[in-house]
Short mmCIF file of C-alpha atoms in Angstrom, two decimals:
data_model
loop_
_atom_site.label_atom_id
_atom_site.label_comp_id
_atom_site.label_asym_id
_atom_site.label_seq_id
_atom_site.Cartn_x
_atom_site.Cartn_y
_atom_site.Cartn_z
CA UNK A 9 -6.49 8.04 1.73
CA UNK A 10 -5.52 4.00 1.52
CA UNK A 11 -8.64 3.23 3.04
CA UNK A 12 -11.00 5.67 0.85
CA UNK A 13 -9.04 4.05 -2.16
CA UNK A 14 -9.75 0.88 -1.09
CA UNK A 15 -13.82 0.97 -0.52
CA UNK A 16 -13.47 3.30 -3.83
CA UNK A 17 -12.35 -0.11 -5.19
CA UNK A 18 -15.02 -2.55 -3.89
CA UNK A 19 -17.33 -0.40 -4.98
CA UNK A 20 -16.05 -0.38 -8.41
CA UNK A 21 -15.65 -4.46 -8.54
CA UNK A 22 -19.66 -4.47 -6.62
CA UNK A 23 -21.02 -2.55 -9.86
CA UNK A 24 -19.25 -4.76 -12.21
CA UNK A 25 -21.17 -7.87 -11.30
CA UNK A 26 -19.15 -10.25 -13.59
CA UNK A 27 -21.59 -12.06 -14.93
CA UNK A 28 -19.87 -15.86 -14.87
CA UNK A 29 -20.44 -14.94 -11.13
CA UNK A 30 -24.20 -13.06 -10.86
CA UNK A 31 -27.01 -12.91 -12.92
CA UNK A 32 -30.39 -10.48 -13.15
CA UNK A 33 -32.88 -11.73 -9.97
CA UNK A 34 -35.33 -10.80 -13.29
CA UNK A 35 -33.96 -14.02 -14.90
CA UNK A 36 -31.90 -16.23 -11.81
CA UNK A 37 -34.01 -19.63 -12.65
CA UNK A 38 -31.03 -21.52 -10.33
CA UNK A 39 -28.92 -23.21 -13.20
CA UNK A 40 -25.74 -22.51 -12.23
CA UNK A 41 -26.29 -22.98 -8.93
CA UNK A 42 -23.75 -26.17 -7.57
CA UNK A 43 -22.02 -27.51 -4.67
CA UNK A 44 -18.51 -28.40 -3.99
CA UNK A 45 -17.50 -31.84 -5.58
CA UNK A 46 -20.63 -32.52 -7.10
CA UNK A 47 -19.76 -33.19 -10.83
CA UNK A 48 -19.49 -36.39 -11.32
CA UNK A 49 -22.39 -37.46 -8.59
CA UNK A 50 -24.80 -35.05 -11.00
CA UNK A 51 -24.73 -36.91 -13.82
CA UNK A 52 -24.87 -39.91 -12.68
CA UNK A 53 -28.49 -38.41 -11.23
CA UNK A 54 -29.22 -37.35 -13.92
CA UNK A 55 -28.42 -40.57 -16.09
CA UNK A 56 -30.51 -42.23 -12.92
CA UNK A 57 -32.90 -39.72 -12.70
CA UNK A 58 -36.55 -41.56 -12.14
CA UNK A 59 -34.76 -43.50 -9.53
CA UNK A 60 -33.70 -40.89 -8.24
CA UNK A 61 -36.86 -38.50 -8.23
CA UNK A 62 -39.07 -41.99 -6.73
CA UNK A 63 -36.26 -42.26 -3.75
CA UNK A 64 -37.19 -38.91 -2.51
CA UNK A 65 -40.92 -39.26 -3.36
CA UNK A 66 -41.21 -42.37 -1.51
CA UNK A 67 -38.98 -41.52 1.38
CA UNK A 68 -40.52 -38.06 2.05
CA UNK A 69 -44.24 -39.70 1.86
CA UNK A 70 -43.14 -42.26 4.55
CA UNK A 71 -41.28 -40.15 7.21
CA UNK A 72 -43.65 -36.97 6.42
CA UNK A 73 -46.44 -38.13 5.55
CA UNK A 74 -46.22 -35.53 1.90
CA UNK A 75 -46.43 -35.94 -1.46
CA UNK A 76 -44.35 -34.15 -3.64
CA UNK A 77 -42.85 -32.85 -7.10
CA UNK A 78 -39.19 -32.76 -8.03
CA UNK A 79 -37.92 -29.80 -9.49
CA UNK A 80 -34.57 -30.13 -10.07
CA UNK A 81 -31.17 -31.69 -9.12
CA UNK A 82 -28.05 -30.71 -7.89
CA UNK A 83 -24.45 -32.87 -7.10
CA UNK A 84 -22.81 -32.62 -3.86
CA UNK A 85 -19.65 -34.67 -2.85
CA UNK A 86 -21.77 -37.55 -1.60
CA UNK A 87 -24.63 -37.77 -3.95
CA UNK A 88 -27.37 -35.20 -4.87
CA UNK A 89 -29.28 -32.85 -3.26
CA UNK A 90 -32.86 -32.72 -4.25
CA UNK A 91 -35.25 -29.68 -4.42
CA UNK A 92 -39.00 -30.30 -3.87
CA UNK A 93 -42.42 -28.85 -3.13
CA UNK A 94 -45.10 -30.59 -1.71
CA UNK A 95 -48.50 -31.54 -3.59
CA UNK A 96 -51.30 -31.08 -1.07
CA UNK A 97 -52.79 -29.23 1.33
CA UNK A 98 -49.96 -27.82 2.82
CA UNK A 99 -47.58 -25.79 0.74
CA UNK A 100 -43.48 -25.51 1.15
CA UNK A 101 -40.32 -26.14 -0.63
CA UNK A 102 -37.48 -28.51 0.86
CA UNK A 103 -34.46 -30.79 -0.29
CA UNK A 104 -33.48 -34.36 0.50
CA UNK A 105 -30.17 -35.64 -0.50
CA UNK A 106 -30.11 -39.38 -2.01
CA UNK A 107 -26.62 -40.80 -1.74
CA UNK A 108 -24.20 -42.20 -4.85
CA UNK A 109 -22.16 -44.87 -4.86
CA UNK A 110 -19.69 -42.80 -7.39
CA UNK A 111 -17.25 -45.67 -7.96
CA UNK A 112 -20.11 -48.11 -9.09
CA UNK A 113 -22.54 -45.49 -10.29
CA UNK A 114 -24.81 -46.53 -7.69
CA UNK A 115 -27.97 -44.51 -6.34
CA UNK A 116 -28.07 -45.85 -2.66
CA UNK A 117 -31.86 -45.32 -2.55
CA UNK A 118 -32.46 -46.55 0.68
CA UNK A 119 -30.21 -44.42 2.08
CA UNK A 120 -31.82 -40.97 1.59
CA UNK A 121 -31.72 -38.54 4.35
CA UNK A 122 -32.35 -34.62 4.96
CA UNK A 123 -30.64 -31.99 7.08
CA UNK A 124 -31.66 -32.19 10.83
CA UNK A 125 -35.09 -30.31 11.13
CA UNK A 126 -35.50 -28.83 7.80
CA UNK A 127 -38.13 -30.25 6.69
CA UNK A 128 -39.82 -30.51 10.15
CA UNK A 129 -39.45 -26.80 10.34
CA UNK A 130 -40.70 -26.80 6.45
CA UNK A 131 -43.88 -28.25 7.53
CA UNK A 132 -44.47 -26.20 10.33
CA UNK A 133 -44.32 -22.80 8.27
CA UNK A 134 -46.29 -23.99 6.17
CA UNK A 135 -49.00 -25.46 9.14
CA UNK A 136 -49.00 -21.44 9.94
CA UNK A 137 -49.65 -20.40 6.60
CA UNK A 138 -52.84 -23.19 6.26
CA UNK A 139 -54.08 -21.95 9.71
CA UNK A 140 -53.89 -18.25 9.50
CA UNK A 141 -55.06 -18.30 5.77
CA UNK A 142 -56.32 -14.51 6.16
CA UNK A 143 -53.31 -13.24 7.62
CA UNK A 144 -51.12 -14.44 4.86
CA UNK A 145 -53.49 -13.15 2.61
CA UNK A 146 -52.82 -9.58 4.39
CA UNK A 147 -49.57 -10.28 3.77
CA UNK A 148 -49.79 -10.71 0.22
CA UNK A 149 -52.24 -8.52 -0.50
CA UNK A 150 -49.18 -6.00 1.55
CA UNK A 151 -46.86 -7.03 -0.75
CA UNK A 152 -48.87 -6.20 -3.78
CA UNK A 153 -49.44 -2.65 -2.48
CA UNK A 154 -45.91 -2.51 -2.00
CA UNK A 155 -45.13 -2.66 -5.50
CA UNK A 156 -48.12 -0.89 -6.69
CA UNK A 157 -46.33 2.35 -4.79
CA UNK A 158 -42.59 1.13 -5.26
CA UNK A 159 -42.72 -0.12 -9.38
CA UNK A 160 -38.85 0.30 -9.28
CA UNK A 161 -38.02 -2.81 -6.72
CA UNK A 162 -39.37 -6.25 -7.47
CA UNK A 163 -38.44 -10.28 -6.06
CA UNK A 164 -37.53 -13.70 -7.30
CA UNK A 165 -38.52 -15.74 -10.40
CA UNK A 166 -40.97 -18.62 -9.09
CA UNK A 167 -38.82 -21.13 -10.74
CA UNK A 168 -35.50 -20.31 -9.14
CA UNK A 169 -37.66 -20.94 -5.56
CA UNK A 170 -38.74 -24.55 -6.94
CA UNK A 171 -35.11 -25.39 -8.22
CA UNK A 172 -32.69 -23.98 -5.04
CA UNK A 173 -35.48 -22.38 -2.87
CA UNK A 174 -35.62 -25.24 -0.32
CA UNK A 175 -37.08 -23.45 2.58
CA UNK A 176 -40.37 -23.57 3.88
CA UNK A 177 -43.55 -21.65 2.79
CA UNK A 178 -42.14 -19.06 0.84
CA UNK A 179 -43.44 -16.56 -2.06
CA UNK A 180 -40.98 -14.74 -4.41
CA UNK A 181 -41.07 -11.95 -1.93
CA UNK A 182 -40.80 -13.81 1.26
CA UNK A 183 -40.21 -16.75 2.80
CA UNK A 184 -41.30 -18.13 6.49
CA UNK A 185 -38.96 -19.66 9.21
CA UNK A 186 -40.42 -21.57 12.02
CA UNK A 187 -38.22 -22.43 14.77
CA UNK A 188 -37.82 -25.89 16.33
CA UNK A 189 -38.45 -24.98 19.86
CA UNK A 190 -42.14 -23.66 18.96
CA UNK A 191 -44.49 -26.16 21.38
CA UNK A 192 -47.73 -24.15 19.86
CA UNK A 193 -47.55 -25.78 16.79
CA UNK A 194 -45.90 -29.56 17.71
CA UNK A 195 -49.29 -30.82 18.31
CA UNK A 196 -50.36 -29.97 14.83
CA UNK A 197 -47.32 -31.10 13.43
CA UNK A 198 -47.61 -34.48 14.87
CA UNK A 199 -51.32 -34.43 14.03
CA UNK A 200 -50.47 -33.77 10.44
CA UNK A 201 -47.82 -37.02 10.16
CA UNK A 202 -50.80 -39.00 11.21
CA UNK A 203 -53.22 -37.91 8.98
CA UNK A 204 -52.08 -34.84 6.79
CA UNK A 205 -56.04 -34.26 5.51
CA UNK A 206 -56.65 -32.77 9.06
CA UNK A 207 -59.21 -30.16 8.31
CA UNK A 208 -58.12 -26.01 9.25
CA UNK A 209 -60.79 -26.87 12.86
CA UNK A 210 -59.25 -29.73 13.99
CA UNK A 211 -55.82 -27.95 13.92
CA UNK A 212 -57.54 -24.72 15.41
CA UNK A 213 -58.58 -27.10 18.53
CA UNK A 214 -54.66 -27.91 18.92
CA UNK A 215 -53.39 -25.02 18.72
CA UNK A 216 -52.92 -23.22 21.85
CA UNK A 217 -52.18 -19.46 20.88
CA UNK A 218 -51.09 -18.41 24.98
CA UNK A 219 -47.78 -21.14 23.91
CA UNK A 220 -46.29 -18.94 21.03
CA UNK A 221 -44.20 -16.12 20.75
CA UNK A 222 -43.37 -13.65 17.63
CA UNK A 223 -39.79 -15.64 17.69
CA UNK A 224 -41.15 -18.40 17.09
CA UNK A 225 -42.34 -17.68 13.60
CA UNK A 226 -39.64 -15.60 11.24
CA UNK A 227 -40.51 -13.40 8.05
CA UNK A 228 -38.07 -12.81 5.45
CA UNK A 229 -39.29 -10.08 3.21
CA UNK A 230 -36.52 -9.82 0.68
CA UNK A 231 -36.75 -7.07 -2.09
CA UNK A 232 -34.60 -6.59 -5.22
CA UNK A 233 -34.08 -3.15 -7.23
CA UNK A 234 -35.73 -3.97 -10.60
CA UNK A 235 -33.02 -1.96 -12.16
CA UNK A 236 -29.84 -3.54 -13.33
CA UNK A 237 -28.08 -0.21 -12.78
CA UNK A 238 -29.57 0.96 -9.55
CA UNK A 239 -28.09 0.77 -5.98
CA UNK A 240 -30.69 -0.11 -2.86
CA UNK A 241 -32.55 3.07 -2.15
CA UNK A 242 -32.70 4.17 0.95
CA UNK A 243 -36.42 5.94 0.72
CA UNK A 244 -37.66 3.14 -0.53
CA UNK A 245 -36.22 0.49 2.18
CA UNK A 246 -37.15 3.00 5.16
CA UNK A 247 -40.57 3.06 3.58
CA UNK A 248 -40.86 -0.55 3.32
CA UNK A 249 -40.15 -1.02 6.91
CA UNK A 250 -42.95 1.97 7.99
CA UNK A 251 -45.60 0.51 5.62
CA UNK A 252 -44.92 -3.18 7.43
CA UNK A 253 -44.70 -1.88 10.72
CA UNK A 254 -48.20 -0.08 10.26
CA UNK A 255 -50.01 -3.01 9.30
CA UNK A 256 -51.44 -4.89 12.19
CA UNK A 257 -53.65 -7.42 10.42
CA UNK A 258 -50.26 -8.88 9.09
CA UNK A 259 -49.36 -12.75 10.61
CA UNK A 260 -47.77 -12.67 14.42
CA UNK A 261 -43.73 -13.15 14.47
CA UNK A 262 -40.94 -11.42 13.32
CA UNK A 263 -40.04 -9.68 10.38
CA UNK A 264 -36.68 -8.67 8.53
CA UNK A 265 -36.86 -6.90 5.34
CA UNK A 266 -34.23 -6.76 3.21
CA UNK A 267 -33.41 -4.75 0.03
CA UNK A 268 -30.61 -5.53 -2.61
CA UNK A 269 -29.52 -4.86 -5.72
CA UNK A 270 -30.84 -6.36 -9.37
CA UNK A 271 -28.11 -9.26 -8.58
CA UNK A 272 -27.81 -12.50 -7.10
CA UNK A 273 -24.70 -14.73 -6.81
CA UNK A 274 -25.06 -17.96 -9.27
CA UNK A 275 -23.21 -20.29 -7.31
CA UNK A 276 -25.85 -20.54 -4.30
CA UNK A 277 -28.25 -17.34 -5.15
CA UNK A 278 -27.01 -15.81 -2.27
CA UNK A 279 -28.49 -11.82 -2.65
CA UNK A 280 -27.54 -10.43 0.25
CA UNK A 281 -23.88 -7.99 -1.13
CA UNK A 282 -22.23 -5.24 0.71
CA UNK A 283 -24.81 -2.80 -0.39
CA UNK A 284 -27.65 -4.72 0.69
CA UNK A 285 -30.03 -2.47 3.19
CA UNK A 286 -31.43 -4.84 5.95
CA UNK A 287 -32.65 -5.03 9.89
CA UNK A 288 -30.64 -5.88 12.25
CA UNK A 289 -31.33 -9.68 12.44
CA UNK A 290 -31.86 -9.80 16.50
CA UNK A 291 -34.53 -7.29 16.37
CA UNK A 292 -36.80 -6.85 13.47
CA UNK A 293 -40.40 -5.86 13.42
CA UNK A 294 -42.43 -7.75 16.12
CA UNK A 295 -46.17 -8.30 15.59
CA UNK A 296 -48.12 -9.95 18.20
#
């Protein structure tokens, strides 16, 4: 009876969504979002802002070869973490953190750094979705079906993916993982730091397909109920994962759908709850 009580009573607290602490996915732009002891270091950025937005622009264009836009700014105990997207022929979202001197308001701009292989593994997404252009369109063109035949789930605002996305090529319903050990794509990676107009037939040349497997290359498809009021449904999710599975002109890797409520967590927009319906994460849907 204790323990019925008890799930009785994180179910309750689960609907109740306070909403300092979650907000709609129809409206979750990011603000909100923040790190731990990152006050002070925030507005200092943003009272330094256009040194800090030409730190990350000119650091990012020299170790990666990529221009790219600034969306927004976040403190963190050491400085800032920045959110970008790149301007160019490839397409992704990242973050580079630019360090403060807090006691002397300082930006320390030659001191800029990113987490180990996150933008590397950025790029490299985003490599796949330039070379398979047709089988991300699939993809898409998928996803539109999808919600053509499920109107009641939906996915993320497009600004809260340029403000605290941060992860590779991604869409509002998905976003692409590309793993660090993958040897097909290094040579196009490195080919793209020299000279990051390569053309789509100089990259096909490099690539050399019999090197990758479907781990290599992970798909996130991540699904909201449109519905404030509504719980994951079942039908739907179970239908979600037939429909992908059935589609063999979709990209090679893995895939992991995921369906949640209406509600992400502000702090970090976090959507995956208790109630969240999802794959187990060592298996997925394989396409090869």
């Amino acid at each position: 009876m204790g323990t019925n009580q008890e799930k009785q009573s994180v179910s309750k607290d689960e609907d109740a969504r306070p909403e300092d602490q979650y907000e709609s996915v129809l409206t979750y732009t990011g603000e909100g979002y923040n790190l731990p002891g990152g006050e002070k270091n925030e507005e200092i950025a943003n009272e330094q802002k256009s040194e800090v937005v030409q730190a990350v622009k000119d650091f990012v264009k020299k170790e990666y070869s990529t221009d790219v836009e600034v969306h927004n700014m976040v403190g963190n105990q050491d400085g800032v973490t920045v959110f970008f997207e790149s301007v160019g022929s490839l397409h992704f979202y990242s973050s580079a953190i630019v360090p403060i001197d807090t006691k002397n308001n300082k930006i320390l701009k030659k001191n800029v750094w990113t987490l180990e292989g996150e933008v590397e593994r950025s790029i490299k997404s985003a490599l796949y979705a330039y070379m398979w252009e047709d089988d991300f369109k699939a993809l898409d063109d998928q996803i539109t079906e999808i919600l053509d035949d499920h109107p009641s789930i939906t996915g993320r605002t497009l600004a809260s993916l340029q403000n605290v996305g941060g992860s590779g090529y991604m869409s509002p319903y998905y976003f692409v993982q590309a793993s660090s050990t993958d040897e097909a794509i290094q040579p196009l990676y490195e080919q793209y730091l020299q000279d990051p107009d390569t053309s789509k037939e100089t990259y096909s040349k490099l690539f050399d397909d019999s090197q990758f497997e479907p781990d290599y290359l992970l798909f996130n498809l991540n699904f909201f109920m449109k519905d404030p009021q509504d719980q994951p449904d079942k039908q739907i999710f179970n239908a979600l994962i037939e429909t992908v599975e059935a589609n063999n002109e979709l990209p090679k890797g893995r895939y992991l759908i995921d369906l949640n409520d209406n509600y992400v967590l502000i702090r970090n927009s976090e959507s995956y709850k208790q109630n969240t319906l999802g794959q187990d994460p060592t298996k997925g849907i394989i396409k090869e």
